[in-house]
Coordinates of C-alpha atoms in Angstrom, one line a residue:
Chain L
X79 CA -9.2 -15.8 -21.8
X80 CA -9.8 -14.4 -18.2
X81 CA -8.5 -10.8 -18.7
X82 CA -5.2 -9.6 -16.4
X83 CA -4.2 -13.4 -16.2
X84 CA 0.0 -13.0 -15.3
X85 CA 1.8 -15.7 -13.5
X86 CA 4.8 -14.5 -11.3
X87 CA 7.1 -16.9 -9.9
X88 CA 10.1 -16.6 -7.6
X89 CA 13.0 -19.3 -7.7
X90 CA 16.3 -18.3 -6.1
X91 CA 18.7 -18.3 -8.6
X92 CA 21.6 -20.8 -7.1
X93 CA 21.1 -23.6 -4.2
X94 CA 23.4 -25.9 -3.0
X95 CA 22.8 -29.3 -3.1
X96 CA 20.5 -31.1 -0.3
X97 CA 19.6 -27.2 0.6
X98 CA 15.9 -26.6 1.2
X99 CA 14.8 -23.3 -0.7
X100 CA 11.5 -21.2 -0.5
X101 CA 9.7 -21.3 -4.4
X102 CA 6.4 -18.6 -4.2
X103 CA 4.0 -18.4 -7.3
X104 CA 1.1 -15.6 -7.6
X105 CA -1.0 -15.8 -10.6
X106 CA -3.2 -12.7 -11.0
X107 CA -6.4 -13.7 -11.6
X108 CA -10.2 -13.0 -11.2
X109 CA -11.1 -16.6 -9.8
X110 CA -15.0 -15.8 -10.7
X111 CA -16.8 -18.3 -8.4
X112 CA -19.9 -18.8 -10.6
X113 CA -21.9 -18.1 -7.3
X114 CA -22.3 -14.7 -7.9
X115 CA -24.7 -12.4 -9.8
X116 CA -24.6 -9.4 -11.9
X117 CA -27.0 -6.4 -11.2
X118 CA -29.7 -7.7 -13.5
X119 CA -29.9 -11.0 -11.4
X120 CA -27.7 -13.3 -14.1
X121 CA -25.4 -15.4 -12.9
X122 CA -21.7 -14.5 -13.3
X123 CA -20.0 -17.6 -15.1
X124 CA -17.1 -19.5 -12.9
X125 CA -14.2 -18.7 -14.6
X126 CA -11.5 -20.0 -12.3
X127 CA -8.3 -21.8 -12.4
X128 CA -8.7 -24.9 -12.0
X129 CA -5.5 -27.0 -11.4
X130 CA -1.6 -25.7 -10.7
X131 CA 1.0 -27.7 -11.5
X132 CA 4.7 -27.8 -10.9
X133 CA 7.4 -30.4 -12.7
X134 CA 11.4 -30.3 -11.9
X135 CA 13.1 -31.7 -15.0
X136 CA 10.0 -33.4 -16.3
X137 CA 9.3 -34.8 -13.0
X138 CA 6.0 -34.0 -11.2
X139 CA 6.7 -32.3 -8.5
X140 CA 3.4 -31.1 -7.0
X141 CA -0.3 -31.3 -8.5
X142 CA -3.0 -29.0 -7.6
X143 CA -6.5 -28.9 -7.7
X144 CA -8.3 -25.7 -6.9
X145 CA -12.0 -25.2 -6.4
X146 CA -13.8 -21.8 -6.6
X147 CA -14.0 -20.8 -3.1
X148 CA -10.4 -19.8 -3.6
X149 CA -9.5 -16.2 -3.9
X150 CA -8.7 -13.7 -6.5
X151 CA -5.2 -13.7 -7.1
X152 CA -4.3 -17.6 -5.7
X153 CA -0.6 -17.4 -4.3
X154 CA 1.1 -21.3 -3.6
X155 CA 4.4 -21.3 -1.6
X156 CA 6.0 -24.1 -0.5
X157 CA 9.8 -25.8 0.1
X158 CA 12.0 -27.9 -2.1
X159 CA 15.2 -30.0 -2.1
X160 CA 16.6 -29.5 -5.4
X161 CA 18.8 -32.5 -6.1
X162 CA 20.7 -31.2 -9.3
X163 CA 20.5 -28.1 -11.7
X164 CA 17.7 -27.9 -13.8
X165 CA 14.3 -26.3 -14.6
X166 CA 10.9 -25.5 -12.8
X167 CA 8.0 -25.8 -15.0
X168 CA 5.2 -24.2 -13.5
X169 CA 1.5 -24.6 -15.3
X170 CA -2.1 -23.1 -14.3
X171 CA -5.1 -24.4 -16.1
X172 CA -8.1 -22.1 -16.7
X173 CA -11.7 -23.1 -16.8
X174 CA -11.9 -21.3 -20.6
X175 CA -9.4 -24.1 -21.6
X176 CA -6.2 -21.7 -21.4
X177 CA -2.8 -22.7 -20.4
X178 CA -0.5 -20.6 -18.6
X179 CA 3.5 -21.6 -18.7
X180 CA 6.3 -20.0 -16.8
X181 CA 9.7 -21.5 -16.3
X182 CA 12.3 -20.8 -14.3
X183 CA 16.2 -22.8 -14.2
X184 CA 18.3 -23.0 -10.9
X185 CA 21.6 -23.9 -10.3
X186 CA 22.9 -26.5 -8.0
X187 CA 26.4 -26.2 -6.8
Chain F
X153 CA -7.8 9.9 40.4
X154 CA -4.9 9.6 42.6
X155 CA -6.3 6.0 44.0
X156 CA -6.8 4.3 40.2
X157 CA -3.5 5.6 39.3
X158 CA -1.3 4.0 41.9
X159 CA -3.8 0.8 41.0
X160 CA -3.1 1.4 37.6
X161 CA 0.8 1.1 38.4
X162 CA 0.6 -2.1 40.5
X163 CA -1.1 -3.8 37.5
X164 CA 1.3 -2.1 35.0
X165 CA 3.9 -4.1 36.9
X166 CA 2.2 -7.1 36.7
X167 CA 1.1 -7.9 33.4
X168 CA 3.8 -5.3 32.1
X169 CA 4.0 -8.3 29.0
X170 CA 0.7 -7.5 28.4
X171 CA 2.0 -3.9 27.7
X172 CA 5.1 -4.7 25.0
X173 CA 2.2 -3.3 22.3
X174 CA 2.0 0.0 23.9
X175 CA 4.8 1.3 21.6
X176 CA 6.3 0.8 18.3
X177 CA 8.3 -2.1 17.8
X178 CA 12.3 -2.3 17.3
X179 CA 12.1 -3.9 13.2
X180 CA 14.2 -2.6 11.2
X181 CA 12.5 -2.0 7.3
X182 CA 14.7 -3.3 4.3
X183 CA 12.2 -3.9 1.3
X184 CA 13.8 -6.9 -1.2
X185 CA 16.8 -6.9 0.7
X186 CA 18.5 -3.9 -1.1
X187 CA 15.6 -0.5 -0.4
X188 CA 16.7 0.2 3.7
X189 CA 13.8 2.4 5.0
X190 CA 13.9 5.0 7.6
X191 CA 10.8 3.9 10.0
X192 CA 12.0 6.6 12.9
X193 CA 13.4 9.8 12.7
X194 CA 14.0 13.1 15.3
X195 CA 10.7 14.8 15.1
X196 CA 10.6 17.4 12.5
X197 CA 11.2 21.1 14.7
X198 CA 8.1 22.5 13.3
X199 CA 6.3 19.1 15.1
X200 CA 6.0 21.0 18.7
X201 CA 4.3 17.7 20.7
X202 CA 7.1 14.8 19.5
X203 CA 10.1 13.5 20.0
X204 CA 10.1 10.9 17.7
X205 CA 8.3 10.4 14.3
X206 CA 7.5 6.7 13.2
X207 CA 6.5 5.2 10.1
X208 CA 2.8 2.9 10.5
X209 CA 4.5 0.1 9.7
X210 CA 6.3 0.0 13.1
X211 CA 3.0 -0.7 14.7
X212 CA 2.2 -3.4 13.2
X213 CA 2.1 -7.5 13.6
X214 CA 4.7 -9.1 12.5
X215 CA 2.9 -11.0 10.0
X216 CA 1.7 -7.7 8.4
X217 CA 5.3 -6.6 8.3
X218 CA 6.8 -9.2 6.5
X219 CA 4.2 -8.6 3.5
X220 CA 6.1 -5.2 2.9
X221 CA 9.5 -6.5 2.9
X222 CA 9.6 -8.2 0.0
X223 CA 8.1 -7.3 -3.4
X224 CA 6.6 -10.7 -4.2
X225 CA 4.4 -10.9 -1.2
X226 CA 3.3 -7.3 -1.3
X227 CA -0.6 -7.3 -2.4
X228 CA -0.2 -4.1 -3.7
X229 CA 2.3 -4.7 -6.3
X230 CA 0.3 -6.7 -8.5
X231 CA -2.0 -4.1 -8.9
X232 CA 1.0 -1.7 -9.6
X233 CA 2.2 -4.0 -12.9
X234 CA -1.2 -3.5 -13.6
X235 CA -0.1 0.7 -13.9
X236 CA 3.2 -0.4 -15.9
X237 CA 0.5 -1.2 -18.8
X238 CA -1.5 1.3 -18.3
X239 CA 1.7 3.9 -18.1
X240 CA 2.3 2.6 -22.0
X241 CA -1.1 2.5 -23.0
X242 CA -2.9 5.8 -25.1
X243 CA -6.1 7.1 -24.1
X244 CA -7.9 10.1 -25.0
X245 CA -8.5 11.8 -28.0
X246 CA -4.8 12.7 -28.0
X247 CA -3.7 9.1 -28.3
X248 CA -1.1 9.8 -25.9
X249 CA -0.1 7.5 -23.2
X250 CA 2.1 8.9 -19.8
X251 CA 5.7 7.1 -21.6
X252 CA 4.5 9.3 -24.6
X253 CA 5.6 12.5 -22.6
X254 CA 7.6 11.2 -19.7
X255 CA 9.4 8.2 -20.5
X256 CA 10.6 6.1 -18.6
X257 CA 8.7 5.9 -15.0
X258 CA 12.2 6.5 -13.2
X259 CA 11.4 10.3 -14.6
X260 CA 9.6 10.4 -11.2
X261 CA 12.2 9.7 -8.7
X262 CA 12.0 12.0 -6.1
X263 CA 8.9 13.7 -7.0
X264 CA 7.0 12.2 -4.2
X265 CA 8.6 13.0 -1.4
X266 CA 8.0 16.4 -1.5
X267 CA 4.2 16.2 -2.8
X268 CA 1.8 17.7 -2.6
X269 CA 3.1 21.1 -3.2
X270 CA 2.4 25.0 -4.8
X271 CA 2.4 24.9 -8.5
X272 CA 2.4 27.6 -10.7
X273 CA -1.6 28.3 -10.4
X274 CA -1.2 29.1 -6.9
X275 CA -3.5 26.2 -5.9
X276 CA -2.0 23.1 -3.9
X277 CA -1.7 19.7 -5.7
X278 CA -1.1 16.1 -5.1
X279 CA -0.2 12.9 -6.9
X280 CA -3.8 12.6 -7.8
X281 CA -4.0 16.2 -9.3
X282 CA -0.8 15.9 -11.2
X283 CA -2.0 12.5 -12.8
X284 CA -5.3 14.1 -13.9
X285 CA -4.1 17.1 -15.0
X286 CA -2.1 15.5 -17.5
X287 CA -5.0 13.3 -18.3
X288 CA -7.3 16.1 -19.4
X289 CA -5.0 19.1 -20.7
X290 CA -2.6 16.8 -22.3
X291 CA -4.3 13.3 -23.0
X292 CA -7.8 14.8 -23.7
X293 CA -8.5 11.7 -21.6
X294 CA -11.6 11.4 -18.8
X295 CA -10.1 12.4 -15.4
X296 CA -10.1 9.1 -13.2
X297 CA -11.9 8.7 -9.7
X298 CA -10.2 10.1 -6.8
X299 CA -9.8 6.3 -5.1
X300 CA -10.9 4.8 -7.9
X301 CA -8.2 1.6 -8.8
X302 CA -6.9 3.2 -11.9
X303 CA -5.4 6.4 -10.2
X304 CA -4.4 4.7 -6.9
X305 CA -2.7 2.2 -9.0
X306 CA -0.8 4.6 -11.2
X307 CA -0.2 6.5 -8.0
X308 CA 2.2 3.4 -6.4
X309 CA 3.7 3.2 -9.4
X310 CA 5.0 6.9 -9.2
X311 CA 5.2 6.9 -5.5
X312 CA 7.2 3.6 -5.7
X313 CA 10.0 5.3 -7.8
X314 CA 10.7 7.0 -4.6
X315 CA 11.0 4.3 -2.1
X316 CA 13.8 4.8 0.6
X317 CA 14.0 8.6 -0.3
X318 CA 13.6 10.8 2.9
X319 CA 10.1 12.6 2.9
X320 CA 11.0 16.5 1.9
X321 CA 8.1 18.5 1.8
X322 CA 8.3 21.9 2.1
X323 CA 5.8 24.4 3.6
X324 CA 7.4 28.0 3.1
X325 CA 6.1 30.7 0.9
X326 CA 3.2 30.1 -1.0
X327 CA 2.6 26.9 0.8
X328 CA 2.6 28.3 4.3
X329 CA -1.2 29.4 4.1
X330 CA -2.3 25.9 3.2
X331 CA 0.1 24.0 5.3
X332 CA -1.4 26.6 8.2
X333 CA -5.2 25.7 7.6
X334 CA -4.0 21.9 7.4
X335 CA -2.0 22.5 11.0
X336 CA -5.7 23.9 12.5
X337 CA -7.8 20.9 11.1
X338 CA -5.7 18.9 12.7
X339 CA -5.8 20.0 16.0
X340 CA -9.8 20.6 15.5
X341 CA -12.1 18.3 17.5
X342 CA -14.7 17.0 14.7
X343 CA -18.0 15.2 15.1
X344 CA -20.1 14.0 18.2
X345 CA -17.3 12.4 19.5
X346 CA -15.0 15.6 19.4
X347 CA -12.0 14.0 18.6
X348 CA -9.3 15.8 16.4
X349 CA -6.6 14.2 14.6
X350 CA -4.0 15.0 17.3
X351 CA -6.3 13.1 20.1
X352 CA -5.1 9.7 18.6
X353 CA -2.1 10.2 16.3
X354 CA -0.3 12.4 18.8
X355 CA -2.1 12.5 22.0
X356 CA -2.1 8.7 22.2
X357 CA -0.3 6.6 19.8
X358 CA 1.3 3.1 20.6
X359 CA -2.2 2.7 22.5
X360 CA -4.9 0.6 21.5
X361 CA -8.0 1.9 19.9
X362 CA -10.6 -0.9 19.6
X363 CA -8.7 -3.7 18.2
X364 CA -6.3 -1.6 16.7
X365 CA -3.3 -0.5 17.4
X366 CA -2.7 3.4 17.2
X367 CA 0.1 4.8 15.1
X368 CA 1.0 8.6 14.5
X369 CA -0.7 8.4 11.4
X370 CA 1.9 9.1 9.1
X371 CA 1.7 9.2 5.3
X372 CA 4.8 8.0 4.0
X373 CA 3.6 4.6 2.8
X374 CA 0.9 5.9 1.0
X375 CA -0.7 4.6 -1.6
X376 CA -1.4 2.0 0.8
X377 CA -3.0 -1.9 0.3
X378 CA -5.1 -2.1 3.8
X379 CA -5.5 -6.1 3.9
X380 CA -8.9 -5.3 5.1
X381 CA -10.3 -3.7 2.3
X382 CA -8.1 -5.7 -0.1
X383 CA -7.3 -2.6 -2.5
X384 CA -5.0 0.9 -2.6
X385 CA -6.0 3.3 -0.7
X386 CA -5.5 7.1 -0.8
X387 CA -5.0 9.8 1.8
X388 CA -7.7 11.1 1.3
X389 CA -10.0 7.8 1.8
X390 CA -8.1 7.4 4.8
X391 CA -8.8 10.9 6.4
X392 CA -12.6 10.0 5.4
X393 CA -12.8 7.5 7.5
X394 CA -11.2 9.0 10.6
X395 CA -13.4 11.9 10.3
X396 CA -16.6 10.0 9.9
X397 CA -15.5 7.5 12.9
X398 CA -15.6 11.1 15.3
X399 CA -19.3 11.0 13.8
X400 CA -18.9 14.0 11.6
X401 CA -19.8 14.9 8.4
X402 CA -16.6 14.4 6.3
X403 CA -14.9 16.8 3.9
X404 CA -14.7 15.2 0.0
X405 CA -11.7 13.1 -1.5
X406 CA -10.3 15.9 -3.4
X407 CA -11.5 19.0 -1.4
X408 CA -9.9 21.8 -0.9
X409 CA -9.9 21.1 3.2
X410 CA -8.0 17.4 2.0
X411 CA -5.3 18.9 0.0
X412 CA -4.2 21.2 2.9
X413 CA -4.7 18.5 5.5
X414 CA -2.4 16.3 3.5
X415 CA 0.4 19.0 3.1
X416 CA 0.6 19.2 7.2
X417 CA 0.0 15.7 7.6
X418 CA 3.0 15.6 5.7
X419 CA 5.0 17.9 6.6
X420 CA 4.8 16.0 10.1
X421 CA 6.5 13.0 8.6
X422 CA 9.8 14.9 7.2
X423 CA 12.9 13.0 7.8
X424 CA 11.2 9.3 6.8
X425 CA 11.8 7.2 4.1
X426 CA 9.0 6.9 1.0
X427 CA 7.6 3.5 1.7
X428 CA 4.6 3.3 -0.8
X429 CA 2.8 1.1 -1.9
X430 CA 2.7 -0.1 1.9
X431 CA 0.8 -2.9 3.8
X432 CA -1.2 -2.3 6.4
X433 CA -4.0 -4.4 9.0

């Protein structure tokens, strides 16, 4: 496992219903391109995630593929219309094979 | 002279947009909706040369602004979780972490705004000496790096327990001597350029320097994530790099001259809020 790997998200806790709200996730990690090369000349592995993924109730809600020119740290932000209450799943796939889960309800008055 | 400054007036008037960067802005700081900062202040009486004292983050683009208002988006607060572990974790051959002796990190409300300051050895110390003091007379730990990430990081976390506190430093008795040779260096003219601190941050803030815009070069944001070199920096870093853009040879991080240069800078920004970790360009 990449070391320092912690995924933050940030769902507002309440919406009303057909309201548009802002969902940010950061997950902290190294993002290694596999370009690079230590002081002896070796090439630094890629160790990078590799997809993001966010479901709403078990429904796919957006599908990311990420490629190693992305930065340390990657940070995904966009909008939603939440039709009813219910729960975020939010899931980053390393390159070492490790998953990385976070989940996060909101409420729909 | 006379002839270029009525020019200069005539094109003042017309491209007088053009001139909306030559001061701070009017945005008001509230970090996470709840922390409200204090970005401008009277000018502290000892301050002869201003009226007003603003925070950094007044001169800057709005996009850079907006990273500081809300925790989430601040760079600089990832790497401050990173100091919650390290607060809780033992080192040295006392296996004794910071929460072993001090608890919980809200101990150290308050304690930055009036750093650095006197202590009981009659020397001067800041956040940095405090940190590794406790690391090798308590911890029997290695002292960290003066920039290095480890004590910048740890550094936010402390300074961050203070955010929205007014900036209290104090410069009487014991510190008066330090805070004095601080006050000289700053008015100084160093390197082949011959430019003191007080040329820019006083003489001609709001104005552009380069490509970037000039503020007073306050320290109340400090620890700060500059986007540029995408880590914390210290005071000391900072003054570095202003001294070695005059062309001169610098002073150390962690000499003597630093320390006392930090207590005036400091001094100058009494009556602002704590805004650390901050963002800047």
């Amino acid at each position: 496992m990449a070391e320092g790997v912690k995924p933050r998200v940030k769902v507002p806790k309440t919406a009303s219903a057909g309201e548009t709200v802002t969902i940010k996730t950061l997950i902290s990690h190294p993002m290694e391109s596999g370009q690079r090369k230590d002081k002896e000349g070796n090439v630094i592995p890629r160790s990078i995630i590799n997809r993001f993924v966010v479901d709403f109730n078990g429904e796919n809600v957006i599908d990311v593929v990420l490629a190693p020119a992305i930065s340390t740290n990657p940070y995904f932000e966009f909008d939603a219309k939440v039709p009813e209450s219910g729960e975020f799943t939010f899931t980053w796939h390393d390159d070492d094979g490790d998953v990385y889960t976070e989940n996060k309800a909101i409420e729909v008055s | 002279m006379r002839k270029s400054t009525l020019f200069c007036a005539a094109a003042a008037a017309a491209i007088s947009s053009g001139w909306a960067m030559a001061d701070p802005d009017d945005d008001e700081l509230v970090i996470n909706g709840e922390i409200e900062i204090v970005t401008e202040a009277p000018a502290p009486e000892h301050v002869e040369n201003l009226d007003t004292i603003y925070s950094g983050w007044r001169f800057r683009t709005d996009e850079t602004q907006a990273l500081e208002m809300d925790d989430f988006d601040n760079p600089a607060m990832v790497l401050v979780d990173k100091a919650v572990d390290a607060y809780g974790m033992p080192d040295g051959t006392e296996a004794k972490s910071c929460a072993s002796c001090h608890d919980d990190v809200e101990t150290f409300t308050g304690l930055a705004a009036t750093l650095p300051k006197v202590g009981e050895d009659g020397k001067l110390h800041t956040i940095e000496d405090l940190i590794n003091t406790c690391r090798t007379e308590r911890m029997g730990a290695e002292p960290w790096k003066w920039s290095g990430e480890p004590m910048q990081t740890m550094a936010a976390l402390i300074v961050s327990q203070s955010r929205g506190l007014p900036v209290n430093v104090s410069f009487d008795g014991p510190a008066r001597s330090f805070w004095e040779q601080g006050k000289e260096m700053y008015y100084t003219r160093y390197g082949q350029l011959e430019l003191s601190c007080a040329n820019c941050h006083e003489d001609s803030f709001g104005l552009m320097i380069r490509a970037d815009h000039l503020s007073q070069g306050q320290t109340n944001d400090f620890p700060v994530y500059r986007l540029k070199q995408a880590k914390l920096i210290s005071k000391h870093n900072r003054f570095k790099g202003c001294i070695r853009d005059t062309r001169a040879e610098t002073f150390a991080e962690g000499s003597d001259e630093f320390r006392a240069l930090e207590l005036y800078v400091a001094t100058r920004g009494n009556g602002l809020s704590i805004e650390g970790p901050g963002v800047r360009q």
